[in-house]
XYZ file of C-alpha atoms in Angstrom:
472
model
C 179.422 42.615 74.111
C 183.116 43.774 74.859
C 182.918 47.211 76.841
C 185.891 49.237 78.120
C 185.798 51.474 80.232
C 188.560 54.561 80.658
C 188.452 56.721 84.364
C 190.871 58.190 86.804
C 189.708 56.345 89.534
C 188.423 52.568 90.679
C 187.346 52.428 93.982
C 189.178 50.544 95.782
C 191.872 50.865 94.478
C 192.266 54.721 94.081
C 189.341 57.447 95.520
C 188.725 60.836 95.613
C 185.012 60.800 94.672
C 182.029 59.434 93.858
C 183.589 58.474 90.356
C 186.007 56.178 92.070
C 182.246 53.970 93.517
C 180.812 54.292 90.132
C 183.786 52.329 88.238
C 184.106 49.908 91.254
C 180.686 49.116 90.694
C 178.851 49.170 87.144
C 181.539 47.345 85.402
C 181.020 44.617 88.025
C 177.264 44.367 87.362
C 177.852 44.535 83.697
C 179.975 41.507 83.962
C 176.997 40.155 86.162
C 174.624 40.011 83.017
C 177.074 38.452 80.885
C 179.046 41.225 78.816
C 183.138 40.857 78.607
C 184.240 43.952 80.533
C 187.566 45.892 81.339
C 188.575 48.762 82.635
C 191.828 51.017 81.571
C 193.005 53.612 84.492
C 196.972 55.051 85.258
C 198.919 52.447 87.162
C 199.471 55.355 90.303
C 201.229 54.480 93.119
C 198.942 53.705 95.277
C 197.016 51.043 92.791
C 201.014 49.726 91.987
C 200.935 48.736 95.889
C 197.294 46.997 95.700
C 198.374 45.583 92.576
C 201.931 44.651 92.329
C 201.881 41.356 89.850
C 200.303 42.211 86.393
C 201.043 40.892 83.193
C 202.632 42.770 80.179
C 200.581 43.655 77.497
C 202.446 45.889 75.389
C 204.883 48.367 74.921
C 205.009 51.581 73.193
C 206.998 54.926 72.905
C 204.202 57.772 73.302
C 203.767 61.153 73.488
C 203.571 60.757 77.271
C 207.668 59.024 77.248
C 207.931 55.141 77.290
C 204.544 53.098 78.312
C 203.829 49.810 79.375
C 200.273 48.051 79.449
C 199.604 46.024 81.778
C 196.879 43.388 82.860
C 195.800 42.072 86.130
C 192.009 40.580 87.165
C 190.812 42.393 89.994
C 187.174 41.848 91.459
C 186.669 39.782 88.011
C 186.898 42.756 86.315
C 189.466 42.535 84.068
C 191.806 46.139 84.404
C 194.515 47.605 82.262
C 197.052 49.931 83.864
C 198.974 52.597 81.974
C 202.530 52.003 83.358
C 204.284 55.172 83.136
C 206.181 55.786 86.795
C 207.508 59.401 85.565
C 203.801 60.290 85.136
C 202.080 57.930 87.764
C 204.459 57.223 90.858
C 203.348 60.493 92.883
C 203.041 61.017 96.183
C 200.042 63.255 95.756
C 196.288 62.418 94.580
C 195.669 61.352 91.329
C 195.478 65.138 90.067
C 197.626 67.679 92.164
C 200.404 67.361 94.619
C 200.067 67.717 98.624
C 199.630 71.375 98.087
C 196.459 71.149 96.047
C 198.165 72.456 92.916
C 197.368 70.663 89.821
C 200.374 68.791 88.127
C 201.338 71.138 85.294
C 201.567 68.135 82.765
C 198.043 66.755 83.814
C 197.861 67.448 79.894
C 199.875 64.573 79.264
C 199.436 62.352 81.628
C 195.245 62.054 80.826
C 196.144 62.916 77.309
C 197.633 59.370 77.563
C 194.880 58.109 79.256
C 192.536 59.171 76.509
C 195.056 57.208 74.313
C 195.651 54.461 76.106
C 192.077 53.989 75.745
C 191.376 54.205 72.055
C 194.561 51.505 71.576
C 193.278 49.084 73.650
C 189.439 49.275 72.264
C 190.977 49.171 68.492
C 192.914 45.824 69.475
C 196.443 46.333 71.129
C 195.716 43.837 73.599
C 195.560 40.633 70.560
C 194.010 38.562 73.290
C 191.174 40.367 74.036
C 190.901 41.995 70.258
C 188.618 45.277 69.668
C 186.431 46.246 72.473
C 182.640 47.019 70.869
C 181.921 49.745 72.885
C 184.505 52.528 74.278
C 183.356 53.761 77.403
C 184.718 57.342 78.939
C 184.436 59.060 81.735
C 184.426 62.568 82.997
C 187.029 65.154 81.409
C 190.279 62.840 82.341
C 189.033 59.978 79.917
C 187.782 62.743 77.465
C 190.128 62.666 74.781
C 189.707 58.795 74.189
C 186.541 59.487 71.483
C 188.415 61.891 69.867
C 191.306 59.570 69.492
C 189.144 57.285 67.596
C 187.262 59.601 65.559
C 190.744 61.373 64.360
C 191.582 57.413 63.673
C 188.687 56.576 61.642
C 187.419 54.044 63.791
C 184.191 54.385 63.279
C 183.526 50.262 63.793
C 183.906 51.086 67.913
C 181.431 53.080 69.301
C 182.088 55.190 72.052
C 180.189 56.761 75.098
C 181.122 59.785 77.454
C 179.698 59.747 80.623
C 179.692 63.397 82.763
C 179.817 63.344 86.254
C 180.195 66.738 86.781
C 180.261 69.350 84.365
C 181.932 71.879 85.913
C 185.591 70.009 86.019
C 186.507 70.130 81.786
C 190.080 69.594 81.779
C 190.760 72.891 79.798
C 194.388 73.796 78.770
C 196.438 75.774 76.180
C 195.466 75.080 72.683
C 199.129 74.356 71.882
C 199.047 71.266 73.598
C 197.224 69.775 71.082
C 199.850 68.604 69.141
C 202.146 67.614 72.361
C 199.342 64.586 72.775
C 199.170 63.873 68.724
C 195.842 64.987 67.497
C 195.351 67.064 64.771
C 194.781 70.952 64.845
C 191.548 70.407 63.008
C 189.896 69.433 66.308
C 190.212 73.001 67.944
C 187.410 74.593 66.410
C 183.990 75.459 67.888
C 182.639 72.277 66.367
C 185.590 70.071 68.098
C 187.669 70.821 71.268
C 187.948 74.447 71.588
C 186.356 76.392 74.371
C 187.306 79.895 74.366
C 190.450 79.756 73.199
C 191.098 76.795 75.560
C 192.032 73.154 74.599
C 188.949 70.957 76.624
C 188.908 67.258 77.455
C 185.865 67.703 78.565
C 184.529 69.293 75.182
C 186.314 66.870 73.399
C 184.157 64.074 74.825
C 180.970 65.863 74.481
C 181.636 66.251 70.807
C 183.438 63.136 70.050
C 181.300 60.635 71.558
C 178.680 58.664 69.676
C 176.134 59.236 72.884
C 176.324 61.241 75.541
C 174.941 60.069 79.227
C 175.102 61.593 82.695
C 174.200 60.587 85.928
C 170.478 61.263 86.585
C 167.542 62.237 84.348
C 167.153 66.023 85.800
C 170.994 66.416 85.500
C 170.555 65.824 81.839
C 168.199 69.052 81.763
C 170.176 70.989 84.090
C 173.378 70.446 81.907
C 171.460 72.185 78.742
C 170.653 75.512 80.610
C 173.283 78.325 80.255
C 173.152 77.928 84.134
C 173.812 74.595 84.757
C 176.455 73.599 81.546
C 179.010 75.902 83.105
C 179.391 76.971 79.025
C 178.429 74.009 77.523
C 175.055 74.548 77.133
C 174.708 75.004 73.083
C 176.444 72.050 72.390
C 174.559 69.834 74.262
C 171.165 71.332 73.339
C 172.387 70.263 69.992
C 173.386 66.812 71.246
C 170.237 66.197 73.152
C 167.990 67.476 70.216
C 169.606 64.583 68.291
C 168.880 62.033 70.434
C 172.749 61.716 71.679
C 172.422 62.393 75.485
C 170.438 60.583 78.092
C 170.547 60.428 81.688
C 171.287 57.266 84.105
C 170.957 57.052 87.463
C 173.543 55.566 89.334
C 172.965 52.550 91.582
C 174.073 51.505 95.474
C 176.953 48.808 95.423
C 174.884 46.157 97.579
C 178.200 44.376 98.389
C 179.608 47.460 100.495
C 176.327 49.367 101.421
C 174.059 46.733 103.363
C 172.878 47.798 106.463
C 172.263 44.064 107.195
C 175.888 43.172 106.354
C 178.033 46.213 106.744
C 181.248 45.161 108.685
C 182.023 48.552 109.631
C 178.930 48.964 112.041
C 178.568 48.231 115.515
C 175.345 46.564 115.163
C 173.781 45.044 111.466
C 169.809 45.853 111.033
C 167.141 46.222 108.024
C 163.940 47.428 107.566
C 162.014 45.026 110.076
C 164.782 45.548 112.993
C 165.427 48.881 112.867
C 165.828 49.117 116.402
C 168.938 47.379 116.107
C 169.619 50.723 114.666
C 170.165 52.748 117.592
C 173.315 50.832 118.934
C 174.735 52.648 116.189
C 173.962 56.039 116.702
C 174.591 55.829 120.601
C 178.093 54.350 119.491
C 178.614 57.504 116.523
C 177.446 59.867 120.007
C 180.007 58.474 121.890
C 182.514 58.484 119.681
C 182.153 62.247 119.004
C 181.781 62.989 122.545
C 177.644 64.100 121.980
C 175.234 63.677 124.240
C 173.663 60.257 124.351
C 169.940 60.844 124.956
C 168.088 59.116 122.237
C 165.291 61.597 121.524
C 168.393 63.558 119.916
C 168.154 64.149 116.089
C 171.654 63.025 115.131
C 172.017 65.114 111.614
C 175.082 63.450 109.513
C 177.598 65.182 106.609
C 179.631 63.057 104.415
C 181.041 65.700 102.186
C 183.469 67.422 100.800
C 183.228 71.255 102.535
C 182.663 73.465 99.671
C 179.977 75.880 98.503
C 178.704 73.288 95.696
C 177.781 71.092 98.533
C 175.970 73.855 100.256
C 178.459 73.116 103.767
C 178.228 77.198 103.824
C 174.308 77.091 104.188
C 174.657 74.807 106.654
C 177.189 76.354 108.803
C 174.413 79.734 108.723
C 171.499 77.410 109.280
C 173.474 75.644 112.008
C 173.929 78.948 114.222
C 170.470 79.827 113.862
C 168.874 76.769 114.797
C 171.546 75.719 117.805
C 171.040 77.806 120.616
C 167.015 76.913 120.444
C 167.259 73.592 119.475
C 169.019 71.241 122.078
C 167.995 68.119 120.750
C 169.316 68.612 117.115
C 172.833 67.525 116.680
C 174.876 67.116 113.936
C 178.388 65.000 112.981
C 180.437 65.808 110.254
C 182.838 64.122 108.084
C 184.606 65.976 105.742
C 187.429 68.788 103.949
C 187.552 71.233 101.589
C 187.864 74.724 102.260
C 190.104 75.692 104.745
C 187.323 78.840 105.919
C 184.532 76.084 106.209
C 187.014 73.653 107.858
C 187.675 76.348 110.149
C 183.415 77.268 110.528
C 182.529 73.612 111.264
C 185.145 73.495 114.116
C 184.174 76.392 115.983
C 180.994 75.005 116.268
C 182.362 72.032 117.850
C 184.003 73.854 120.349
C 181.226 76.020 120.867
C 178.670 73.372 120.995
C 180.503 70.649 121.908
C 177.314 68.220 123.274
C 175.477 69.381 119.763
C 178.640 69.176 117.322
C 181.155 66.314 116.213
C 183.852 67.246 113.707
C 186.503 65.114 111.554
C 188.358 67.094 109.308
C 189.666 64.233 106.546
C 188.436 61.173 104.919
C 187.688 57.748 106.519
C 185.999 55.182 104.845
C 185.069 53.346 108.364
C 183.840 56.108 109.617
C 181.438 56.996 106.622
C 179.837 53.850 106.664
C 179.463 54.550 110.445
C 177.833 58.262 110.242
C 175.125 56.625 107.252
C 174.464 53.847 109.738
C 174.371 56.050 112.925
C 172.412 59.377 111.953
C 168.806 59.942 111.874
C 169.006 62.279 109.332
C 171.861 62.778 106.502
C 172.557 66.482 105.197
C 173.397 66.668 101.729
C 172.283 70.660 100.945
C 173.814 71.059 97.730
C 173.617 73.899 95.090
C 173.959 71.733 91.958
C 174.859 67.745 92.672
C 174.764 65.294 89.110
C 173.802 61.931 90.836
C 174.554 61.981 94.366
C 175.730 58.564 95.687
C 175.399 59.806 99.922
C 171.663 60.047 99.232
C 171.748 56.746 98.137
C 173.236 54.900 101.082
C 171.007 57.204 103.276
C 167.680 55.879 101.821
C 169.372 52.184 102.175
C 170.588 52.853 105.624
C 167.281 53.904 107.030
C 169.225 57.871 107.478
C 166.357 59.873 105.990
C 167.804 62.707 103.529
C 167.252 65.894 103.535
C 168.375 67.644 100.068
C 168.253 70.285 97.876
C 165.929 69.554 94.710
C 168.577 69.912 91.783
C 170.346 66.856 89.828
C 170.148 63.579 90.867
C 168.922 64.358 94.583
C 165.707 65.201 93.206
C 165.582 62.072 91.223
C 165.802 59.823 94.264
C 163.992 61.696 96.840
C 160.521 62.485 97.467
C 159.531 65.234 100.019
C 157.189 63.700 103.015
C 157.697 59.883 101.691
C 161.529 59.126 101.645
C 162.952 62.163 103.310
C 163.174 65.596 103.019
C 163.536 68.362 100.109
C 163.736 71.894 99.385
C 163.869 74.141 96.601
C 166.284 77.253 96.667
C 169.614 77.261 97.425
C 169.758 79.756 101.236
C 170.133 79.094 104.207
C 166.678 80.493 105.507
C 165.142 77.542 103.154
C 167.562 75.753 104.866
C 166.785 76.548 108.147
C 162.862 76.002 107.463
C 163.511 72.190 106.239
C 165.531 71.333 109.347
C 162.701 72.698 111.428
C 160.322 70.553 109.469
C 162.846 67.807 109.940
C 162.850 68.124 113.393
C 159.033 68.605 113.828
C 158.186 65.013 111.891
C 161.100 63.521 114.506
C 158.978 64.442 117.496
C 156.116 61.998 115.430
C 158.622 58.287 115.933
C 155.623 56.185 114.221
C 155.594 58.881 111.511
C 159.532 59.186 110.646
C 159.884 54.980 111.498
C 156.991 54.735 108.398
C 159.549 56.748 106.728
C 162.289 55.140 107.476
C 160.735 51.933 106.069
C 159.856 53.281 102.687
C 163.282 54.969 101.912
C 164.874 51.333 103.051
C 162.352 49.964 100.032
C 163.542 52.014 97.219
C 165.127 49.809 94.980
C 168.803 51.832 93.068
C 170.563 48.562 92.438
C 173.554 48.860 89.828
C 171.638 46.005 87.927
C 168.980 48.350 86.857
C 171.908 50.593 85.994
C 173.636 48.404 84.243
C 170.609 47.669 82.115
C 170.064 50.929 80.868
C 173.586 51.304 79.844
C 172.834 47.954 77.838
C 169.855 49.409 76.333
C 171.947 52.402 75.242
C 174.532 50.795 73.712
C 173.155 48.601 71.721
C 171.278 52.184 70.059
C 174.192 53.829 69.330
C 174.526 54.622 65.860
């Protein structure tokens, strides 16, 4: 089976979230059981640098200015980048400048994304031919379904994947013709959301089949609460049989406790003592007390209320000034308030608290390896990758029960859960939390079981097989 997959991100190449580990990932294992894969992302500056000898593909004059296509193998994955410098070559992220303000043609540059897409899958590459399946993801790739729906390609199937409804790409209907689809798509059945132009709506509608990222994400997204608007259309989708959810999987090859280069000292399941060298190390590093009957609480987030880093910051004061031997390490930004929350707790608590305001990939795999315990208190949360690595790394988590972290966690035999969204519930978990550490047979038994759960990309990879070859 030829699949092709469209995104903004491939990690490593370019990263800004848990897409970026999804496309770095399943496309691999897909290759794994024997399917012809690619991927098609912008050729950004930063991927131009990883990537600097590619072959030409083709040219065309777009919408979007002059664009080249371009090939290089990268992981054995094959990839296609959308060389377009004037939209591309930026010194900012792959969405808004330095200042966090959205480019103000992001309609065009992932309007040619979308297209990009469809032209590859329907053949412009004469080596590879048509792709069988068109795979898109999140609101960036949205428009590529559309594209070949509006093309009459019916012969290519297509499949949008959400990771997280509440980003939908949503700009002035007049645009529409600026990236060369018809007007007919901006109706209610189509790509209009009030009054708006969506890529995100346009993929919902468009594709042949619908997936998202976890099983209970796939219910949330059909309540008025959780589909941030979108709810009606993907009752309709689901009642036809046309959305499913997948759960993501752990990258193996980057997350092994056992094999992780960026820890001070490897371990699995049967050595977890081994463990502890990396926790005193992640104490010293943050300038925490080293006494190892502290509960070292982890954050690998970005700080905003979806994440629930404002609960925590609450929970946090209450449970300080009583608790000496809780302590917690962040890594993380967002929200310049929150930023500003989780460092005057450092220097408040300075033997409790460890701050880093940014994004470190070393130092991630370091905090997973190091805590006891890894935070991830989140209001809504699709999939959840952090949860993931947690259970793998032997860091127990403790989560809210919504999306994907209620999928992967079970209360008392993995880690820890809660149900509402506060900070007293909060509060009450991380007292539980800290009551089971006091029992070390108890949270080691624990430990073991979360390091047995088995979220592979294979089996992910499998159900994504399974669903394509039912599309209709």
């Amino acid at each position: 089976m030829k699949i092709l997959h469209a995104a903004s991100e491939l990690y490593p190449l370019i990263k800004t979230g848990g897409l970026a580990d999804v496309l770095g990932a399943l496309p691999l294992a897909q290759a794994k059981q024997g399917d012809d894969v690619r991927v098609v992302l912008p050729y950004y500056r930063q991927i131009r640098e990883k990537l600097p000898f590619t072959a030409e593909v083709a040219r065309r004059d777009t919408f979007g200015g002059y664009v080249v296509i371009r090939y290089a193998t990268f992981q054995n994955v094959g990839v296609y980048l959308i060389d377009a410098p004037h939209l591309f070559d930026r010194q900012g992220n792959p969405y808004h400048n330095e200042f966090y303000q959205d480019y103000s043609d992001n309609v065009i540059r992932f309007g040619i994304l979308g297209w990009a897409a469809a032209a590859i899958a329907t053949g412009i590459d004469p080596l590879w031919g048509k792709a069988d399946v068109l795979h898109a993801h999140d609101w960036q790739a949205g428009l590529a379904p559309a594209y070949l729906r509006t093309w009459q390609r019916h012969d290519i199937k297509s499949v949008f994947t959400i990771h997280n409804i509440a980003y939908q790409g949503c700009f002035n209907p007049r645009h529409v013709h600026d990236v060369w689809l018809p007007e007919w798509i901006l109706r209610t059945d189509g790509a209009e959301f009030y009054g708006q132009f969506s890529f995100l709506k346009a993929g919902l509608y468009f594709a042949d089949h619908i997936t998202t990222v976890s099983p209970t994400y796939a219910k949330e997204i059909t309540s008025e609460l959780g589909a941030y608007g979108m709810h009606g259309l993907l009752q309709t989708r689901a009642a036809e049989g046309r959305l499913s959810g997948i759960l993501n999987g752990v990258d193996e090859s980057i997350w092994n406790p056992a094999t992780d280069p960026e820890l001070f000292q490897h371990y699995d399941s049967k050595n977890l003592y081994a463990k502890s060298a990396n926790k005193k190390a992640l104490q010293e590093h943050f300038g925490l007390n080293t006494q190892p009957e502290n509960l070292l609480t982890v954050m690998v987030s970005r700080l905003t209320s979806q994440k629930g880093a404002d609960l925590l910051v609450e929970s946090l004061h209450r449970l300080l000034p009583n608790q000496p031997q809780l302590q917690f390490a962040l890594l993380g930004s967002g929200s310049p308030e929150l930023e500003r929350s989780f460092n005057e707790l450092a220097e408040y608590y300075p033997q409790q608290i460890g701050v880093y305001i940014g994004y470190n990939e070393k130092l991630a795999h370091q905090l997973i390896g190091g805590g006891d315990l890894i935070l991830i208190p989140s209001r809504f949360e699709p999939c959840g990758l952090t949860q993931l690595y947690g259970l793998k790394y032997g860091t127990l988590p403790l989560v809210r029960q919504t999306g994907g972290l209620a999928d992967t966690v079970i209360h008392g035999e993995t880690g820890f859960v809660f149900e509402h969204a506060s900070a007293d519930n909060l509060t009450q978990i991380l007292q539980a939390a800290l009551d089971v550490w006091q029992q070390p047979k108890t949270w080691a038994n624990l430990q073991k079981n979360a390091m047995q759960q088995d979220f592979s990309w294979y089996k992910a990879a499998q159900s994504y097989k399974t669903c394509y070859s039912q599309l209709s």
